[in-house]
Coordinates of C-alpha atoms (C1' of nucleotides) in Angstrom, one line a residue:
Chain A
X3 CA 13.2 -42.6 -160.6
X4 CA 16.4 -40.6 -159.3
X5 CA 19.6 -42.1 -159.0
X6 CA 20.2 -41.0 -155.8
X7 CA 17.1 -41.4 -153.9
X8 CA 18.6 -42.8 -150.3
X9 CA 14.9 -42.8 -148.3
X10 CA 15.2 -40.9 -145.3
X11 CA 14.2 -43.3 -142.1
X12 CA 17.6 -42.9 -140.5
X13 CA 16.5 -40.0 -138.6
X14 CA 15.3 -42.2 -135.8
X15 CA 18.2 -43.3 -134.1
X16 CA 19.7 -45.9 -133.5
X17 CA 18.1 -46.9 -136.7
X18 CA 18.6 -50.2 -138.8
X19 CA 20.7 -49.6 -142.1
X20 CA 19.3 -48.5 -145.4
X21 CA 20.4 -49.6 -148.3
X22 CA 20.4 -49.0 -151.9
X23 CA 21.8 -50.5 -155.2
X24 CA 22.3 -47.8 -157.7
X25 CA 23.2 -48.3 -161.6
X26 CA 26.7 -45.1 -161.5
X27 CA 26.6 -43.5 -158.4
X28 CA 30.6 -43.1 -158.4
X29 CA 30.4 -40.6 -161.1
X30 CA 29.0 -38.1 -158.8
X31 CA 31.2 -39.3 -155.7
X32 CA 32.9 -36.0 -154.1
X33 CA 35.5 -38.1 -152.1
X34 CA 36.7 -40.7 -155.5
X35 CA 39.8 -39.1 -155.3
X36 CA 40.6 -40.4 -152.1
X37 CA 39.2 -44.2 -151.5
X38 CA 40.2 -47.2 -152.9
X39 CA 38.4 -46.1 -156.5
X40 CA 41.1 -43.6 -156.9
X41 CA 43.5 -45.4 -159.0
X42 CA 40.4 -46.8 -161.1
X43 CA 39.3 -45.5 -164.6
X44 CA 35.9 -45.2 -165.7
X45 CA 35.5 -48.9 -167.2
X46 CA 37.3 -50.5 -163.7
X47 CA 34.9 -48.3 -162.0
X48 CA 31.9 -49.8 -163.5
X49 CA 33.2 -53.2 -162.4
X50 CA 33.0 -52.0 -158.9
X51 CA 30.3 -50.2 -158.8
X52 CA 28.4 -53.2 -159.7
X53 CA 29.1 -54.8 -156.9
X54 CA 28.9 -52.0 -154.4
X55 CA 25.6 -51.0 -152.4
X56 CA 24.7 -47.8 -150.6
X57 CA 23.9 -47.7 -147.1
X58 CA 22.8 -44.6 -144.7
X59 CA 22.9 -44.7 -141.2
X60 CA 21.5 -41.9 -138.5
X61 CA 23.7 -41.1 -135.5
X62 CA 23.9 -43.2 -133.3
X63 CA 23.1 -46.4 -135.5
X64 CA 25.4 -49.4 -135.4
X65 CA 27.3 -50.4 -138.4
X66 CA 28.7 -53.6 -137.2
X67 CA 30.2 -55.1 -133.7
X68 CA 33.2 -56.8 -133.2
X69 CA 33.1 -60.4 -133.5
X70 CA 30.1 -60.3 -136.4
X71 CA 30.9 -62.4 -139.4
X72 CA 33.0 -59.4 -141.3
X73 CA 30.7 -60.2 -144.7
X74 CA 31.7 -56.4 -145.9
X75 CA 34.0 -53.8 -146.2
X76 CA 32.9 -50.1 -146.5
X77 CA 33.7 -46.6 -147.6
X78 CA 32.2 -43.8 -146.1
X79 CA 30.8 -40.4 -148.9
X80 CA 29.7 -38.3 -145.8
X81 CA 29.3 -38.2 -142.2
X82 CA 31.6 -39.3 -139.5
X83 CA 31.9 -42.9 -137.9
X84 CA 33.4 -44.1 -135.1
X85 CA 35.3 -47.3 -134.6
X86 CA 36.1 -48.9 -131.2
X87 CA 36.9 -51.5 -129.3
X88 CA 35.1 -52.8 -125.2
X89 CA 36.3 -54.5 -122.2
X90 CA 34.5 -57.2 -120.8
X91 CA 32.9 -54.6 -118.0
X92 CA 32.1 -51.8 -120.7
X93 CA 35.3 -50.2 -120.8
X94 CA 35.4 -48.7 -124.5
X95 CA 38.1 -47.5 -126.8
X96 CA 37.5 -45.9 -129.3
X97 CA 40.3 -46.5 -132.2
X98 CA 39.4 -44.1 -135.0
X99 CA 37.1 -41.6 -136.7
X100 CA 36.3 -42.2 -139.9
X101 CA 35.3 -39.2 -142.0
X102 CA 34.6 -38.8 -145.6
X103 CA 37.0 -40.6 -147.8
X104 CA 38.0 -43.4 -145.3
X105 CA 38.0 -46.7 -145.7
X106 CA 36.7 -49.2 -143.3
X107 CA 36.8 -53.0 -142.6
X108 CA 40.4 -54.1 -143.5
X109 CA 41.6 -56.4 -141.6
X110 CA 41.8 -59.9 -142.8
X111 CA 40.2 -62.1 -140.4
X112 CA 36.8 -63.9 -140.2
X113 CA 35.0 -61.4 -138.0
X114 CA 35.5 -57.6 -137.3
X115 CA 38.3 -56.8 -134.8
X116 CA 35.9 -53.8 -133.6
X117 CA 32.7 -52.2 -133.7
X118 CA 31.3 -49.1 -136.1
X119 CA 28.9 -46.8 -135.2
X120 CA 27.7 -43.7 -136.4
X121 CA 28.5 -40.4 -135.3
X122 CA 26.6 -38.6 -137.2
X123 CA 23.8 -38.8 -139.8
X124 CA 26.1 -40.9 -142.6
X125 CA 26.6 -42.5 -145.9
X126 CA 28.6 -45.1 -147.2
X127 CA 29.3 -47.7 -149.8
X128 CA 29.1 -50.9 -149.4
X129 CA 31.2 -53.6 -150.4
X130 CA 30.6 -57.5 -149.9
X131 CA 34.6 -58.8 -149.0
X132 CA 34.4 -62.0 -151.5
X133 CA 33.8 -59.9 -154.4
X134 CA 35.8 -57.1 -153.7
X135 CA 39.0 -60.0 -153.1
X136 CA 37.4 -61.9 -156.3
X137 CA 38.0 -58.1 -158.3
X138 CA 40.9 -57.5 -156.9
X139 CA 42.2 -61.0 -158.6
X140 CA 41.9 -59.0 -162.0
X141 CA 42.5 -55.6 -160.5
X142 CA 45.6 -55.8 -158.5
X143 CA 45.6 -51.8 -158.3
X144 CA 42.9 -52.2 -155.7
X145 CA 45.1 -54.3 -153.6
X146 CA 47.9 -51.9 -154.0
X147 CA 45.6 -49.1 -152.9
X148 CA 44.6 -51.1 -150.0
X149 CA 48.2 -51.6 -149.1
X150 CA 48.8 -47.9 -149.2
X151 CA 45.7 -47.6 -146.9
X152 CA 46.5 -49.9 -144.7
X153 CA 50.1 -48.5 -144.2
X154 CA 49.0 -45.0 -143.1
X155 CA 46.7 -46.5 -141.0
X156 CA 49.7 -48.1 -139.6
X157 CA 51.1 -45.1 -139.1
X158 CA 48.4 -43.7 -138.1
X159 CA 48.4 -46.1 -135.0
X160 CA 51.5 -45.6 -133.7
X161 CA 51.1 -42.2 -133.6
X162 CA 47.9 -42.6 -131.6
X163 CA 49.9 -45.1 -129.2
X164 CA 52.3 -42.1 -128.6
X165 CA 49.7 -39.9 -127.9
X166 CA 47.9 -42.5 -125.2
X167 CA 51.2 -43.7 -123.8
X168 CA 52.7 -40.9 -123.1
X169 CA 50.9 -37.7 -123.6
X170 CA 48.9 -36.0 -120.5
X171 CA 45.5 -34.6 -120.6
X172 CA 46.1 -31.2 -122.1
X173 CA 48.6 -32.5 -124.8
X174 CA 46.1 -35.2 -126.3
X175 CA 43.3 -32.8 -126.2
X176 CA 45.6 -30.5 -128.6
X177 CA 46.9 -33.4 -130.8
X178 CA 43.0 -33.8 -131.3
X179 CA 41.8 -30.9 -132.6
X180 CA 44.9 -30.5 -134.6
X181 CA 44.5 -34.3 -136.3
X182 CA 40.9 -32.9 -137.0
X183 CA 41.8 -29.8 -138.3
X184 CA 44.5 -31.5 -140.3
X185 CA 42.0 -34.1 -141.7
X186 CA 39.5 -31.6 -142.7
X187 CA 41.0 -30.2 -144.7
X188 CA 42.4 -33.0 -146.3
X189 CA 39.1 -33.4 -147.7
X190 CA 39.1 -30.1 -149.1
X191 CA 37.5 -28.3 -146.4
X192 CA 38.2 -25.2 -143.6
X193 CA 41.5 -26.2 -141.2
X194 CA 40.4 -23.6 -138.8
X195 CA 37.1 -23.3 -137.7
X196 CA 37.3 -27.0 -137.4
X197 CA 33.9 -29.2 -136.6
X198 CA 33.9 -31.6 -133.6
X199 CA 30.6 -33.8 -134.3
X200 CA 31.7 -35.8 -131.7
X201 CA 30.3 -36.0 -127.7
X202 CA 32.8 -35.4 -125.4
X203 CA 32.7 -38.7 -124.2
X204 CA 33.3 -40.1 -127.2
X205 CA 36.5 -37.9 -127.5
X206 CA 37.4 -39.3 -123.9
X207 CA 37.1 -42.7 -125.0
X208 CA 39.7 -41.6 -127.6
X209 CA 42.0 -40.2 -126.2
X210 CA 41.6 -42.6 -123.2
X211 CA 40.7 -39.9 -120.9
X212 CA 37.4 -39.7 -119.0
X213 CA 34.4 -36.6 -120.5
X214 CA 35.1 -34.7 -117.2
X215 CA 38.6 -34.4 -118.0
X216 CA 38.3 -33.5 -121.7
X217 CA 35.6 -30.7 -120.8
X218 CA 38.5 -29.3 -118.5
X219 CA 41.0 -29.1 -120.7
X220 CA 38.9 -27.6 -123.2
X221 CA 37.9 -25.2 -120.8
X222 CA 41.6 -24.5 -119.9
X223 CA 42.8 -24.0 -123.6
X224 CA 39.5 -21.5 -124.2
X225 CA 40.2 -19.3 -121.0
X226 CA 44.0 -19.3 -122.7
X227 CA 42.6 -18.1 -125.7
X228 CA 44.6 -20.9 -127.3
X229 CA 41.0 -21.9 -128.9
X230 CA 37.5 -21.0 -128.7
X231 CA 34.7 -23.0 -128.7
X232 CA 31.6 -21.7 -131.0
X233 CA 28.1 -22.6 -131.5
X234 CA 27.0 -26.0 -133.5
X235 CA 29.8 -27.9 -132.7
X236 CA 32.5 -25.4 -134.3
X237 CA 36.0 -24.6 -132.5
X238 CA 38.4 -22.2 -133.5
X239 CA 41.9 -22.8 -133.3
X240 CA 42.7 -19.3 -132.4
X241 CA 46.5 -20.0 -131.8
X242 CA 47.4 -22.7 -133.7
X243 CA 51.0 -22.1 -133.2
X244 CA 50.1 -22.7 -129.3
X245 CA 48.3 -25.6 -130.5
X246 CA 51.2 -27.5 -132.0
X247 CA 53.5 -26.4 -129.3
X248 CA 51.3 -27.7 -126.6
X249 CA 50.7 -31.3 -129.0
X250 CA 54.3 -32.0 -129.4
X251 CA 55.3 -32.9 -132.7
X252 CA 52.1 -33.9 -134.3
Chain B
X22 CA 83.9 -70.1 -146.4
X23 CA 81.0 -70.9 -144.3
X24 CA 78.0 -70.0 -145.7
X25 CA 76.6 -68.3 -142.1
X26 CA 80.1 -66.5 -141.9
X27 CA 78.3 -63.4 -139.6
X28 CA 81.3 -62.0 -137.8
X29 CA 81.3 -61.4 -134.8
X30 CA 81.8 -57.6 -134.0
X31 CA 78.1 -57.3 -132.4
X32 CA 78.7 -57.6 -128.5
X33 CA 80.2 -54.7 -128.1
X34 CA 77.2 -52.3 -128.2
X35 CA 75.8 -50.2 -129.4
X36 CA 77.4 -51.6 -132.1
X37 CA 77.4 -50.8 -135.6
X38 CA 75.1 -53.0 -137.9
X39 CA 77.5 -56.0 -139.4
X40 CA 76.2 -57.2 -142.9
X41 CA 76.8 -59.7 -145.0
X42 CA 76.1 -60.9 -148.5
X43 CA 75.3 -64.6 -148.7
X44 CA 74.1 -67.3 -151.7
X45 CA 71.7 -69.3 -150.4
X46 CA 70.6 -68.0 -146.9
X47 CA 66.6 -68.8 -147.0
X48 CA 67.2 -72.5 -147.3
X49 CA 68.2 -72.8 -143.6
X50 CA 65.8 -70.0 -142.5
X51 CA 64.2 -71.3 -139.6
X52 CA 61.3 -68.7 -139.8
X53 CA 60.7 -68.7 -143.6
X54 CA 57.3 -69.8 -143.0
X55 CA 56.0 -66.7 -141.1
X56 CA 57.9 -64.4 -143.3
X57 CA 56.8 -62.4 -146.3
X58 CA 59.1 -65.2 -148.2
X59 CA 56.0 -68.2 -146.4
X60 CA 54.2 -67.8 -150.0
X61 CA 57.3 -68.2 -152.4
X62 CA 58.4 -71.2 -154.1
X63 CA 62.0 -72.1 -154.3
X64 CA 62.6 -70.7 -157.5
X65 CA 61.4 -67.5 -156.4
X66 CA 62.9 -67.3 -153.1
X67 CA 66.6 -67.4 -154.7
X68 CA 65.1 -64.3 -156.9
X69 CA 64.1 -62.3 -153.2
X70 CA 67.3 -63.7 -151.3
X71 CA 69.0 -62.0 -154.6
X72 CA 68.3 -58.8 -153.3
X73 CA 68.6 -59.6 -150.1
X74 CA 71.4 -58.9 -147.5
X75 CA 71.8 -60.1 -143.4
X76 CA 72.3 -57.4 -140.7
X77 CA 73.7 -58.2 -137.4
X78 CA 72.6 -55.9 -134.5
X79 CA 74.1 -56.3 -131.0
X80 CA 72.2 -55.4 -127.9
X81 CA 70.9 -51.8 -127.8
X82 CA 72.2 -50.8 -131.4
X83 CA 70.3 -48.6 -133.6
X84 CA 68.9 -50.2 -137.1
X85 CA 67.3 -46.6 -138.0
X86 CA 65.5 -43.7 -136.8
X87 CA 62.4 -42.0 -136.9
X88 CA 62.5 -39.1 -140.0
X89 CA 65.4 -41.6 -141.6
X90 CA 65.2 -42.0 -145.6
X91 CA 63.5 -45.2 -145.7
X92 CA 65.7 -47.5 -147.7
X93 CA 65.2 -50.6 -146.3
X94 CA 62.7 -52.9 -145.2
X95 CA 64.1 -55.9 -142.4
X96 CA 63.1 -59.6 -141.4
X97 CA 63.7 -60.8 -137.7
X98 CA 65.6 -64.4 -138.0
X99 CA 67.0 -63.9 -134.4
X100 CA 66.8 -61.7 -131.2
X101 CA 64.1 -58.9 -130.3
X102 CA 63.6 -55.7 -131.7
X103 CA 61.4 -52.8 -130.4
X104 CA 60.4 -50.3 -132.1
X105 CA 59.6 -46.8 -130.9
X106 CA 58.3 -42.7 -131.2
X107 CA 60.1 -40.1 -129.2
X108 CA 58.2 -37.1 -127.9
X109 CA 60.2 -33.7 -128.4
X110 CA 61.5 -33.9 -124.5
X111 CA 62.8 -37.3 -124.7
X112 CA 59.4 -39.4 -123.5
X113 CA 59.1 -42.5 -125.2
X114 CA 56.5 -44.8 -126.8
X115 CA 57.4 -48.7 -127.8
X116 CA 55.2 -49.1 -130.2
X117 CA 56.2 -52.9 -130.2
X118 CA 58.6 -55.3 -129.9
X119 CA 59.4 -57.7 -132.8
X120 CA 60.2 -61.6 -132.8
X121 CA 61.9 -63.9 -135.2
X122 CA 59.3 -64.0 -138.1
X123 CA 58.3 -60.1 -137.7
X124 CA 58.4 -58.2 -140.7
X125 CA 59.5 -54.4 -140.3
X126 CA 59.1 -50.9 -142.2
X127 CA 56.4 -51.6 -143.7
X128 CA 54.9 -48.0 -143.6
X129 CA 55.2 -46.6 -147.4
X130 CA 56.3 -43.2 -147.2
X131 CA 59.5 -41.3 -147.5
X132 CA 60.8 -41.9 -144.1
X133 CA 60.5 -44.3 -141.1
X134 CA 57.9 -43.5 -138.9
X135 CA 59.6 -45.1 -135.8
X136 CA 63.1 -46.0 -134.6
X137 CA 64.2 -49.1 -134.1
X138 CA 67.0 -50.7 -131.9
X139 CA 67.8 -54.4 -130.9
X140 CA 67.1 -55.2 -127.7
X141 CA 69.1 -58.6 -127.8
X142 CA 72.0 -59.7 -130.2
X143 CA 69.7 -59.8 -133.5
X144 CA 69.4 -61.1 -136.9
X145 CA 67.6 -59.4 -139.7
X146 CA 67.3 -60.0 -143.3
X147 CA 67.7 -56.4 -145.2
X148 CA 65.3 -55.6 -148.5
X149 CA 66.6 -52.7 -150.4
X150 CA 62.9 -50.9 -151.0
X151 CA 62.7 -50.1 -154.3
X152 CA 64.6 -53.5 -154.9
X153 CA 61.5 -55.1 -153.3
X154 CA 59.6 -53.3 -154.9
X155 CA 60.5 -54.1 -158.2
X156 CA 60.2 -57.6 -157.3
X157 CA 56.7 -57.4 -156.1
X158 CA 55.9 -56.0 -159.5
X159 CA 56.4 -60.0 -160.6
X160 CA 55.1 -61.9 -158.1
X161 CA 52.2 -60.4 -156.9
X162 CA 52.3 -62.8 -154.0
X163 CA 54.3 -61.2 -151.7
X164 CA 52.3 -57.5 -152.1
X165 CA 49.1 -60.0 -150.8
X166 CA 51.8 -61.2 -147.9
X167 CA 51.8 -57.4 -147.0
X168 CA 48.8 -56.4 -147.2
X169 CA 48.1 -59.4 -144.6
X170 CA 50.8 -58.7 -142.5
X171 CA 49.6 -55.4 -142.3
X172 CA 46.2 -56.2 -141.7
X173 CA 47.1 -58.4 -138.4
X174 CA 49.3 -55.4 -137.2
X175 CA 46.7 -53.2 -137.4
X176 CA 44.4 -55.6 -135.4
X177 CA 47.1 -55.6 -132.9
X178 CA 47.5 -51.9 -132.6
X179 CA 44.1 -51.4 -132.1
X180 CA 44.3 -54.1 -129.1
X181 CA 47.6 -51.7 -128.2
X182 CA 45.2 -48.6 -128.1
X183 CA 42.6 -50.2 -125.9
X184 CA 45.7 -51.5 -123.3
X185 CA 47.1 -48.0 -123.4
X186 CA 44.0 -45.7 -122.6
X187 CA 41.9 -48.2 -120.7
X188 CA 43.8 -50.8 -119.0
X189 CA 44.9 -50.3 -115.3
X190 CA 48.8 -51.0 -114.3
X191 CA 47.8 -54.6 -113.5
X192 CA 45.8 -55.6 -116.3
X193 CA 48.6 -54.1 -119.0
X194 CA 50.8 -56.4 -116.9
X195 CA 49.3 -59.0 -117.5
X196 CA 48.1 -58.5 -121.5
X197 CA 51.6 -57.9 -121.7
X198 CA 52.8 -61.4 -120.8
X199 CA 50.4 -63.1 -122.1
X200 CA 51.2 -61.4 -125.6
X201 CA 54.7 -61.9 -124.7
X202 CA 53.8 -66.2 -124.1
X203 CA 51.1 -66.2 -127.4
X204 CA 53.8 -64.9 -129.8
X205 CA 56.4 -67.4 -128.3
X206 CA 54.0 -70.4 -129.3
X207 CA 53.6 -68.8 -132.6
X208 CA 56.7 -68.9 -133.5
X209 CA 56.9 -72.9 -132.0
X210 CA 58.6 -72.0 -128.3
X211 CA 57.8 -72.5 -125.2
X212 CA 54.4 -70.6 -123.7
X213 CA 55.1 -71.2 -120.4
X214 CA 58.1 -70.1 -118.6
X215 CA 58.3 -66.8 -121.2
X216 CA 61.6 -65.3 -121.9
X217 CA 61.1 -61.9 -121.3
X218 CA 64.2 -60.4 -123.1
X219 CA 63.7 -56.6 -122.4
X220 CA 64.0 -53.8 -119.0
X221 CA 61.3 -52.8 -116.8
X222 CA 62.1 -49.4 -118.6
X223 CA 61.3 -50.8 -122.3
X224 CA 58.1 -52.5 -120.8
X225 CA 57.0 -49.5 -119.2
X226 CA 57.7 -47.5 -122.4
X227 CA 55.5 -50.1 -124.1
X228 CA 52.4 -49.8 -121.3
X229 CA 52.7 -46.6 -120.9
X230 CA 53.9 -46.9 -117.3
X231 CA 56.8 -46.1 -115.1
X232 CA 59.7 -48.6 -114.3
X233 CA 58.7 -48.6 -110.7
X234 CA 54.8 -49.2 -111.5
X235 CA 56.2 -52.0 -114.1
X236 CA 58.1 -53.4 -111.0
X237 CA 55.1 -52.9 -108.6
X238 CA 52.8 -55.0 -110.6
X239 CA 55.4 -57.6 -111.1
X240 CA 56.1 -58.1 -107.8
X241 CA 52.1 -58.0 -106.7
X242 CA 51.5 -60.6 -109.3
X243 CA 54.4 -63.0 -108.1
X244 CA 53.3 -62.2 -104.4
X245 CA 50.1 -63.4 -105.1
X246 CA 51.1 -66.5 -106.8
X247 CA 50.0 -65.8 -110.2
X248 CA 53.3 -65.7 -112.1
X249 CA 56.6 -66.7 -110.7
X250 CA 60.0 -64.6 -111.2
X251 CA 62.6 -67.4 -112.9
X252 CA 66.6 -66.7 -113.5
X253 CA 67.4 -65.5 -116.6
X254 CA 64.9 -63.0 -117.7
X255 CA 62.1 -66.3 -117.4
X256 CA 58.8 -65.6 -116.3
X257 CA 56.6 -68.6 -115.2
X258 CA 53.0 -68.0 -115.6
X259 CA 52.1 -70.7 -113.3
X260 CA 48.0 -69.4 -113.2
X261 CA 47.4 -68.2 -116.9
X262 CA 43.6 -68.6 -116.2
X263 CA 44.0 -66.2 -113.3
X264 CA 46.1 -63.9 -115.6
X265 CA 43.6 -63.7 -118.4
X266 CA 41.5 -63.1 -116.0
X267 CA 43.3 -60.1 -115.2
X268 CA 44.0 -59.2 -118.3
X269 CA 40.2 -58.6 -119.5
X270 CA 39.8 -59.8 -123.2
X271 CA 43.4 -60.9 -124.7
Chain C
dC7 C1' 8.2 -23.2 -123.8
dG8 C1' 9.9 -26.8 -121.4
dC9 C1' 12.3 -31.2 -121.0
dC10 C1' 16.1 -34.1 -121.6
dC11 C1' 20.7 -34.9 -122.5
dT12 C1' 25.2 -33.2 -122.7
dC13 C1' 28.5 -30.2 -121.0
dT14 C1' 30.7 -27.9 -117.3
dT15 C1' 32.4 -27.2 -112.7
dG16 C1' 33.7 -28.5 -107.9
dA17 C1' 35.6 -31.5 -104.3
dA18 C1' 37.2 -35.9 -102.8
dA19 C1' 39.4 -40.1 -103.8
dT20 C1' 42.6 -43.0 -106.4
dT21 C1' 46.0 -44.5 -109.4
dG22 C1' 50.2 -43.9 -111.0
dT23 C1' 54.4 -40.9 -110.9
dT24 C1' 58.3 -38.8 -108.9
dC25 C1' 62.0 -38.7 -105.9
dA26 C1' 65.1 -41.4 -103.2
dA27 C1' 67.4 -45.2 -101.4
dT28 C1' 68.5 -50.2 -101.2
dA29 C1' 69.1 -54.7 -103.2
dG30 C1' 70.4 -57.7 -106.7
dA31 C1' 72.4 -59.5 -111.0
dG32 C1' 75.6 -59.7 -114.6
dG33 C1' 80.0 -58.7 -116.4
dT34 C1' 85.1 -57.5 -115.7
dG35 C1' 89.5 -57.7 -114.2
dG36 C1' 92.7 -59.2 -110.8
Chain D
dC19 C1' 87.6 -68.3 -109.3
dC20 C1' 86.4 -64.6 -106.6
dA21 C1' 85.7 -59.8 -105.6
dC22 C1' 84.3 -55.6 -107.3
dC23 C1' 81.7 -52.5 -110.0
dT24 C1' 78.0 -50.9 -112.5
dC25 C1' 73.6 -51.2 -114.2
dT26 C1' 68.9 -52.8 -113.4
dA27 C1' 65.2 -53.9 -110.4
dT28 C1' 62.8 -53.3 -106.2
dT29 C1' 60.8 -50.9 -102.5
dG30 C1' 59.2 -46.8 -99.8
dA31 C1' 57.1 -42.3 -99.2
dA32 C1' 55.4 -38.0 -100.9
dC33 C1' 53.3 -35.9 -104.7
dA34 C1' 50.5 -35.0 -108.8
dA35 C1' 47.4 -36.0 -112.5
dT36 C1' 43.3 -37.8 -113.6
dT37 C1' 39.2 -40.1 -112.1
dT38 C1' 35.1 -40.4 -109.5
dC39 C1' 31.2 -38.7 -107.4
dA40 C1' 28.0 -35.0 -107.3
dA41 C1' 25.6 -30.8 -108.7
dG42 C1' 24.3 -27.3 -111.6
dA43 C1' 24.2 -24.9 -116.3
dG44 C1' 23.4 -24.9 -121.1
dG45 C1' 21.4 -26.1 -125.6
dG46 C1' 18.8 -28.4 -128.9
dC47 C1' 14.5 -30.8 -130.0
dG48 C1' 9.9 -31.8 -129.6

DNA sequence: CGCCCTCTTGAAATTGTTCAATAGAGGTGG
DNA sequence: CCACCTCTATTGAACAATTTCAAGAGGGCG
């Protein structure tokens, strides 16, 4: 029986979450370094993996929707997931990416503040909140780590207000690719020829701008030669420098 | 010697920050119970007001800025503070605006992320960082206070992103005042005729609007009897149903 | 190989900005 | 206490950026 044997049906998307309990799966986690385990030694991380499930999602499948019971909190091994928030008339915002490494379902509050949904094919571990808070009691690093988390997301945020406040079209579409660049390799991989696995509406809902929009301004920083869009969702930032100049201070 | 000897140097602004060392402050604090000091008992509140100092901000004076060595960490006990980014060519982002009770400089890195300036005459109580650091190292309690208080900012700044990159003129209008009346009952006021303590400017920095568009909306609202324009920076909201109506989800 | 969905491109419409001028409010000094 | 002065708010008109509406092109999957 292998350890890691996450059955396959997520292809079909939107499809239901698949989950999996697994005796040491964080031994062979690639993103440890970065998640809440990080400040964890082997034994601390047997107490959490014990209470921690696996769950695979295709794109396109829901995670969770804001105002659910928030029964779990999550950290995602691979893929990307997208968080956002709706209007009443289907007006969406969406309020982060979440790539390998980040964690997902913080705030404090009976239900979920927002929805999850994945981008693209994606794993994550699972985490039911009362046991995590009931560890947490004995292992106070956890809630440290969360702390730390929780204030560069903070940062994080007001950052992203900047950018949708007071940024135009061709400045956010910059501070974009940049931020995904910069988050890349972050997680150890390529800065440059940087993967978008997102639509471009769902960069428009980011960046609060409409697909049309962000498909121009693409196109006008490609005709520059600023960047240059390649095949399987792949852009190069061929002038970086322009890049940063255009972003303004990210 | 009065205990609450803060002099008065503060009306001339901007002013430089006034400070004061004092023995027993938190006794009379008339916002201890939304503070990070809520959970402490009064044996341990003489141990945080220890290491604590009072800062007197007049109108428009700066209590940091953005790249800053972060050394402190504040307390509103009177007044407004906003709190803001700067792009490279001057434009501006409020990021928020902070109420007796509001905790600030939170983020854990280096330096501030933000800049902050009173708006009105203002009150703070001043943490040294590593000071309160220290002192969280005992009682775990007020680390947990954090971690909440940073939970329900980061619920709010995702609320933030959806008003800045999907909201119209009119409906950040009128989020904005009803935030502006929800956090005035929070902290025990009045709901209804609302203070509203800062410029058009400031409020369009915070909506990611012009002055003028600020004013526009303002005076549509009034004209069509939804709120009412009141001396003294008082705003009535005499149809709060037709404003969270307009407001879409607040 | 073809179909469907996403992306791109164009033109018109709209929202919000910019520029400009007036009105109002608060604070100061006579 | 009143008049003045300055800063803020309001209002108007022209302008600009982005959105909306509408086709067409491209790419990936079955």
């Amino acid at each position: 029986m292998a350890v890691f044997d996450y059955e396959q049906v997520s292809k079909l998307a939107p499809a239901v979450a698949r989950e999996q309990r697994d005796r040491s799966p964080c031994s062979a986690c690639s993103v440890r370094g970065m998640t809440i385990c990080a400040p964890l030694d082997s034994q601390e991380l047997t107490q959490i993996s014990a209470i921690m499930s696996s769950v695979e999602l295709g794109a396109g499948a829901p995670l969770f929707d804001e105002g659910e019971q928030a029964g779990n909190v999550f950290n995602v091994t691979s893929g990307t997931i997208k968080v956002y928030k709706l209007l009443p008339d289907g007006r969406r915002q969406i309020t982060g990416f979440l790539f390998p490494g980040d964690f997902l379902g913080l705030a404090r509050q009976e239900t979920y503040a927002f929805s999850a949904e994945a981008v693209t094919l994606s794993l994550l571990c699972r985490f039911p909140r009362h046991k995590l808070e009931a560890l947490m009691q004995r292992l106070p690093k956890i809630e440290q780590r969360l702390l730390s988390i929780a204030s560069n997301e903070l940062v994080a945020a007001q950052e992203q207000m900047l950018l949708l406040g007071r940024k135009t079209a061709r400045e956010k579409t910059a501070s974009f690719l940049l931020m995904l660049s910069k988050r890349s390799r972050q997680r150890g991989q390529a800065g440059d020829p940087v993967t978008v696995p997102m639509s471009r509406t769902d960069i428009g809902d980011y960046l609060g701008l409409t697909t049309e929009t962000v498909s121009r301004a693409f196109t006008q920083l490609k005709q520059e030669g600023t960047i240059k869009l390649l095949p399987n969702h792949q852009v190069s930032l061929a002038r970086r420098d322009v890049l940063e100049e255009i972003a303004g201070g990210f």
